[in-house]
Coordinates of C-alpha atoms and ligand atoms in Angstrom, one line a residue:
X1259 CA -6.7 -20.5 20.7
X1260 CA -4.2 -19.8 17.9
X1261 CA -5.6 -17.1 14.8
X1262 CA -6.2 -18.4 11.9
X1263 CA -3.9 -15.9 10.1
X1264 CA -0.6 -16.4 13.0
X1265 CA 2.1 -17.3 10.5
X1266 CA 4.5 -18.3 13.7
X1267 CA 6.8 -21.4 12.8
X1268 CA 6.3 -20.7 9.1
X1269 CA 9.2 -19.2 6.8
X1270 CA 8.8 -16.7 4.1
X1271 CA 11.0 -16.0 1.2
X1272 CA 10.1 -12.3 -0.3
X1273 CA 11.6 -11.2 -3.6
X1274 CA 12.7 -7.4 -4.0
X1275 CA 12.1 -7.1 -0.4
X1276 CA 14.3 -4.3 0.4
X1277 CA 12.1 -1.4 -0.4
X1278 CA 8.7 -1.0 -1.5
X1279 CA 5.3 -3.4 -1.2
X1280 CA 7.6 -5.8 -1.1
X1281 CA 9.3 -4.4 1.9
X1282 CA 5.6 -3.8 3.4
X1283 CA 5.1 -7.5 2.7
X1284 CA 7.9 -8.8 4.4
X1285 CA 7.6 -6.8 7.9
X1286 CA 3.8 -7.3 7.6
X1287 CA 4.8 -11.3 7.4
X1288 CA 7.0 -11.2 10.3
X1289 CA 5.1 -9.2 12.6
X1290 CA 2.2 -12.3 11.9
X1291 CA 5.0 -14.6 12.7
X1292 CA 6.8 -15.8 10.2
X1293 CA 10.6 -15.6 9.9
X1294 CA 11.7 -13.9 6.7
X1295 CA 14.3 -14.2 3.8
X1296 CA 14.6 -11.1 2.5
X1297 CA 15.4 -12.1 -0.8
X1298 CA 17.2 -9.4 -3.9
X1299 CA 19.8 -7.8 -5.2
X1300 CA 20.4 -4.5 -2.7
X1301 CA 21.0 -4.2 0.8
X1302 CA 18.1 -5.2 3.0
X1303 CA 19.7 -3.6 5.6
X1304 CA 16.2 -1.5 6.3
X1305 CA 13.8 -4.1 5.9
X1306 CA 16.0 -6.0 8.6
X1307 CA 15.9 -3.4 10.8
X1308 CA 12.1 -2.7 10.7
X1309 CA 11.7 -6.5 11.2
X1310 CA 13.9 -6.4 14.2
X1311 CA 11.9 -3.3 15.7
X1312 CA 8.6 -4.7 15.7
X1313 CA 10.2 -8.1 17.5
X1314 CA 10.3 -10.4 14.2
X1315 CA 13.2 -12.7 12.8
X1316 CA 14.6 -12.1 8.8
X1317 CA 17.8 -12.7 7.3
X1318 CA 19.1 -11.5 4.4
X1319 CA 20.1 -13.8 1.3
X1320 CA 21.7 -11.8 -1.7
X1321 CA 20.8 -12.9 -5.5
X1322 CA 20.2 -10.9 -8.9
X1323 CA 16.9 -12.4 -10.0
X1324 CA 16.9 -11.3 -13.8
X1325 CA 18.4 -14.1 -15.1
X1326 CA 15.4 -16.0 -15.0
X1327 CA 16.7 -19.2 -13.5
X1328 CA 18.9 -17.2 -10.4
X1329 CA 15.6 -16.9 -8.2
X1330 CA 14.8 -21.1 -8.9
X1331 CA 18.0 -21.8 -7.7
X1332 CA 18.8 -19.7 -4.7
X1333 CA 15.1 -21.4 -3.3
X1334 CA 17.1 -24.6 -3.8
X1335 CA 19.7 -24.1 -1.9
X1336 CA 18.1 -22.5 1.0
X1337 CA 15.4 -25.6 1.4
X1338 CA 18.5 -27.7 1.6
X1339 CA 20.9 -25.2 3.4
X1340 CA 18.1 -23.5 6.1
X1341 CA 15.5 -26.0 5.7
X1342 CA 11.7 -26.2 4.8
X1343 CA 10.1 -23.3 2.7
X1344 CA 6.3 -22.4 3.4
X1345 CA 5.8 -19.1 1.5
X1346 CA 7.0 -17.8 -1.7
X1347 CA 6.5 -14.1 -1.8
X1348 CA 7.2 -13.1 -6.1
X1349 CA 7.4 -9.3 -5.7
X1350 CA 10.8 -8.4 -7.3
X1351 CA 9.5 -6.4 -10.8
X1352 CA 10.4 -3.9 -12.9
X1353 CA 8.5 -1.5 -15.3
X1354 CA 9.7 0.0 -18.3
X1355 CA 8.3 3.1 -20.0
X1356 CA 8.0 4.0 -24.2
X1357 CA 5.3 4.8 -26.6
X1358 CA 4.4 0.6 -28.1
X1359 CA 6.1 1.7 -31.6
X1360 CA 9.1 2.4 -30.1
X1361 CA 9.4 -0.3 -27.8
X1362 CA 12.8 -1.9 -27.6
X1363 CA 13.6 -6.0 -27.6
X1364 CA 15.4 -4.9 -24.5
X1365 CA 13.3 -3.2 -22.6
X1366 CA 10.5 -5.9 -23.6
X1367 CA 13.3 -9.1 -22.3
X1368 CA 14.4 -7.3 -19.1
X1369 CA 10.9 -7.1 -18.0
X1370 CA 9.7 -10.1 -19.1
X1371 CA 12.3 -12.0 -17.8
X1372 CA 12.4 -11.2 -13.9
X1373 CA 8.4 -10.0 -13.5
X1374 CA 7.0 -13.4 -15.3
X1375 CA 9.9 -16.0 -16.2
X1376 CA 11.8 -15.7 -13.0
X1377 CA 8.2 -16.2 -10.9
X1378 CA 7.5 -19.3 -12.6
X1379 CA 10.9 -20.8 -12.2
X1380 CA 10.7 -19.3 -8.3
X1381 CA 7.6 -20.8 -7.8
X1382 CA 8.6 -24.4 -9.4
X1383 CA 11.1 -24.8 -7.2
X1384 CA 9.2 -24.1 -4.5
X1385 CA 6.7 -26.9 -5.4
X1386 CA 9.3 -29.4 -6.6
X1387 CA 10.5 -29.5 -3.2
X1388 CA 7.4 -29.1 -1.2
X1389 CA 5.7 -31.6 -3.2
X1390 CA 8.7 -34.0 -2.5
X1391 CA 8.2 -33.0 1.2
X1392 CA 4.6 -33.5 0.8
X1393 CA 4.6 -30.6 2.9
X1394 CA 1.6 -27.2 2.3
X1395 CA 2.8 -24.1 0.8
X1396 CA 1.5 -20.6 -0.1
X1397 CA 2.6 -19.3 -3.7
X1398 CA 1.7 -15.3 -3.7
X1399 CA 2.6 -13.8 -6.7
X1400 CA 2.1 -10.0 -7.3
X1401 CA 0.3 -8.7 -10.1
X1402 CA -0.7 -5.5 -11.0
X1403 CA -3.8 -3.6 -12.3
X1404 CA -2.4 -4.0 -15.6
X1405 CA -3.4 -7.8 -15.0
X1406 CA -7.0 -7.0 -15.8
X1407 CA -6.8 -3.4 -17.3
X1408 CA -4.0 -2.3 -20.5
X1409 CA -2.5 0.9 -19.3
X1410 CA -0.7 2.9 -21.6
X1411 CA 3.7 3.1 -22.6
X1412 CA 4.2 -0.5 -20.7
X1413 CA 4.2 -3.3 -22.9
X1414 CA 6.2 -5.6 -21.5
X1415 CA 5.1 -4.8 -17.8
X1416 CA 1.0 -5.4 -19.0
X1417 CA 2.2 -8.6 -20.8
X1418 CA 4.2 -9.9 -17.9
X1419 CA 1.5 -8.8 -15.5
X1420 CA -1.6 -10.3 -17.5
X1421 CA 0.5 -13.7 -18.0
X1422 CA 1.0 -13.5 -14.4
X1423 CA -2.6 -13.5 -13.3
X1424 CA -3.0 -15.9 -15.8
X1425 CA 0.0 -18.5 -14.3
X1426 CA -1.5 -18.0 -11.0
X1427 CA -4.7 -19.9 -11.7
X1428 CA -2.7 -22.4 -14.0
X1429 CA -0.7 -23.1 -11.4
X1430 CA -3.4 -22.9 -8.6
X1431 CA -5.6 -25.7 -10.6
X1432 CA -2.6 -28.0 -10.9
X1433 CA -1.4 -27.6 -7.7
X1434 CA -4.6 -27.3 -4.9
X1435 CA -4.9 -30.4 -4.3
X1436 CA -1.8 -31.3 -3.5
X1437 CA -1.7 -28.7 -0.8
X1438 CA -0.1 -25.7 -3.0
X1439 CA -2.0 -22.9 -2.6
X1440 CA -1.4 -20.3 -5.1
X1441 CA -2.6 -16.9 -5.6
X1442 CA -1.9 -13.2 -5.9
X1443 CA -2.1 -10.1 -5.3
X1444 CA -3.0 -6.8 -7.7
X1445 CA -1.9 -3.3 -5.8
X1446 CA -3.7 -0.3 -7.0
X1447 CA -1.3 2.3 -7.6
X1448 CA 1.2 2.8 -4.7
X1449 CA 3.8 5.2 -3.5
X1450 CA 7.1 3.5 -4.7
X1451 CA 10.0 3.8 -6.8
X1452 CA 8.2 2.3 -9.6
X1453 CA 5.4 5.0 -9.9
X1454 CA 7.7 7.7 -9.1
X1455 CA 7.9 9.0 -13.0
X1456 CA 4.3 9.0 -12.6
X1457 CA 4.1 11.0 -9.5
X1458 CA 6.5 13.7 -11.1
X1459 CA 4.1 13.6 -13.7
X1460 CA 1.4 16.3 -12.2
X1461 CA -1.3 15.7 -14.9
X1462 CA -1.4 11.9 -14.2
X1463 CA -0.8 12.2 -10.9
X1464 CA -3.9 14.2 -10.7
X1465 CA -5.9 12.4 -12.8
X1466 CA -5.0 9.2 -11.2
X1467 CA -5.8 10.5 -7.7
X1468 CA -9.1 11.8 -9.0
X1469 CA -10.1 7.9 -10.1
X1470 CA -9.6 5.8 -6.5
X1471 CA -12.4 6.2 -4.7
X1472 CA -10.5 5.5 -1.5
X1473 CA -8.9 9.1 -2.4
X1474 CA -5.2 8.6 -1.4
X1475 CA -2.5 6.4 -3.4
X1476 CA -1.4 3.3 -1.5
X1477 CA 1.5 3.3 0.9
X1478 CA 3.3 -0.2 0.8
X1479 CA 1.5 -2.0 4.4
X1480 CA -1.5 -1.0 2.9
X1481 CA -0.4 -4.5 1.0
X1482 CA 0.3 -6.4 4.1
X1483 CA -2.7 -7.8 5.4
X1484 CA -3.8 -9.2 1.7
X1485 CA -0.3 -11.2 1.8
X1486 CA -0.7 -12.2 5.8
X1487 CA -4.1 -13.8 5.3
X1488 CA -2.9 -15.2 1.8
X1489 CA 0.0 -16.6 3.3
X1490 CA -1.8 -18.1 6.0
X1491 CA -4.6 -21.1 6.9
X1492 CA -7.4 -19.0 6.2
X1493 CA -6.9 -18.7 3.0
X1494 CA -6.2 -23.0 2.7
X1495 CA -9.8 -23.0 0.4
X1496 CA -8.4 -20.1 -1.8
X1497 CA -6.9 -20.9 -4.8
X1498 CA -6.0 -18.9 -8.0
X1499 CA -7.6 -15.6 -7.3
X1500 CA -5.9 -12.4 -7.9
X1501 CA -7.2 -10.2 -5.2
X1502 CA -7.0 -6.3 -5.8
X1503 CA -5.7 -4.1 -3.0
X1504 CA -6.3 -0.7 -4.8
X1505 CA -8.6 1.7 -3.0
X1506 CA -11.6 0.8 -5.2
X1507 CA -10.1 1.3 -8.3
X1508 CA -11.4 -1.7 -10.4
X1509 CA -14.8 -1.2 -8.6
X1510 CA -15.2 1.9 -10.4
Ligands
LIG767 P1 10.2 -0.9 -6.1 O1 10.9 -0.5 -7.3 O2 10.3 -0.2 -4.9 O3 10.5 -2.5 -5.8 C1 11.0 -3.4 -6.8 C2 11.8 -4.4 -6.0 O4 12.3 -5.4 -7.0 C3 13.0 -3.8 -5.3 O5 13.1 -4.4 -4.1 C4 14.1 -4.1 -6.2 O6 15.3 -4.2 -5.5 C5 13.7 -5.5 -6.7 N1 14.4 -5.9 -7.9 C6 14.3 -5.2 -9.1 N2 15.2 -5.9 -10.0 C7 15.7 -6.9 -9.3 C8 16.6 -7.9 -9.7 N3 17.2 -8.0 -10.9 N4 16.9 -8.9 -8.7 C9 16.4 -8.8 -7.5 N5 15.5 -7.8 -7.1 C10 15.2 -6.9 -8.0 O7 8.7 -1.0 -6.6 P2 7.4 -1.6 -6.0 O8 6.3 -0.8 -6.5 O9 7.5 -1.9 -4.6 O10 7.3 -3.0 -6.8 C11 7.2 -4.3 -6.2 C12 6.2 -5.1 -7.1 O11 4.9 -4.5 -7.0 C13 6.6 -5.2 -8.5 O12 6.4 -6.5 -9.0 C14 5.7 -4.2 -9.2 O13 5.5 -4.5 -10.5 C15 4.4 -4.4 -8.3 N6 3.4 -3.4 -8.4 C16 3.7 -2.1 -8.0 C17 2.7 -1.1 -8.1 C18 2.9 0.3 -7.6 O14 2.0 1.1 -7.8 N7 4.0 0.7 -7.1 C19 1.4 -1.5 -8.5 C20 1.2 -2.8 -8.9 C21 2.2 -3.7 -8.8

């Protein structure tokens, strides 16, 4: 009997897959299956090599996502140049850190652009052409604590992260019945380049530590098995939730 969660003959597209939860997503993927494009800007040269170790299939496909209509377009041309695309992994983000009065235009755009606009225009090309397919697809977008909390010195990243959420069930309503699952995920705070200012940070660090009940910071597969079963056909009745993978911190 095949598992409900086996994402064999299914193919995955993750964003900023070459380091990070993203990177945890992608082998986590392909170990359940799935083969991978390991979609970004750097070398996925590591991710590849993980994916080959544990006996799974991912290639490589190059593409700066900031300018918000790069992402849209490289999805295009792989449904017509690879074929059919079943999961859309939006992972590629950036954060950006200053007091709210001295927040730059710059540092709000540059965020904006690749955490929120890029995602929608990713994930509407992913429907336009499954849609035209009238073929199922899984839209997992991730989000961030800062989706349902503010946080402090991140403007940009809580607004792109709270209109995230919020495009996930806009997107989810117009699109689950038309076989479009869409949904996301919200990691609690994980060992990564982005919370590395953070982790040098010894009081936050502490403090931070000192709030998740699960007692440990994440480490990046702790955010595989959310995107596995999201990606897969037992999450087919799930639509529009933004499930937290965070230790307990929101349950405090
Ligand atoms: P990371 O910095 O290790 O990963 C970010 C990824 O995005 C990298 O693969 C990077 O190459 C890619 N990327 C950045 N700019 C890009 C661009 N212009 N084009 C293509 N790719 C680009 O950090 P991470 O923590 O793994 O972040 C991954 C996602 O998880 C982000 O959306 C982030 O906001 C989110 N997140 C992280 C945490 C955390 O605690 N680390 C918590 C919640 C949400």
């Amino acid at each position: 009997m095949s598992s409900p969660f086996s994402l064999h003959g299914r193919r995955a597209v993750v964003t900023g897959a070459n380091t990070g939860i993203g990177q945890g997503i992608a082998v986590a993927l392909a170990a359940a299956g799935a083969e991978v494009l390991a979609m970004g800007r750097s070398s996925m040269a590591d991710t590849l090599a993980r994916i080959e170790a544990a006996g799974g299939t991912a290639r490589e496909v190059t593409a700066d996502l900031s300018p918000p209509m790069a992402a849209a377009e490289v999805i295009g041309r792989l449904w017509d140049e690879v074929g059919p695309l079943d999961i859309l992994v939006n992972n590629a983000g950036i954060i950006r850190r200053a007091d709210a009065v001295d927040f730059t235009e710059a540092d709000w755009d540059a965020v904006m652009d690749l955490n929120l606009k890029s995602a929608f225009f990713a994930a509407q090309a992913l429907a336009r052409h499954a849609l035209a397919a009238e073929r199922p697809a899984k839209i997992i977008n991730v989000a961030s604590l800062l989706s349902f909390q503010g946080g402090i010195r991140v403007a940009s990243y809580t607004a792109s992260k709270s209109g995230l959420a919020g495009l996930t069930r806009l997107l989810a309503c117009e699109w689950a019945a038309r076989g479009i699952n869409v949904n996301a995920i919200a990691p609690g705070y994980v060992e990564t380049n982005n919370t590395e200012a953070l982790r040098k940070d010894a009081e936050r660090a502490s403090d931070i530590l000192k709030r998740i009940p699960a007692g440990r910071w994440a480490r990046p597969e702790d955010m595989g098995g959310a995107a596995v079963f999201l990606a897969s056909n037992a999450a087919d009745y799930v639509n529009g939730i933004v499930l937290p993978v965070d230790g307990g911190w929101l349950a405090r």
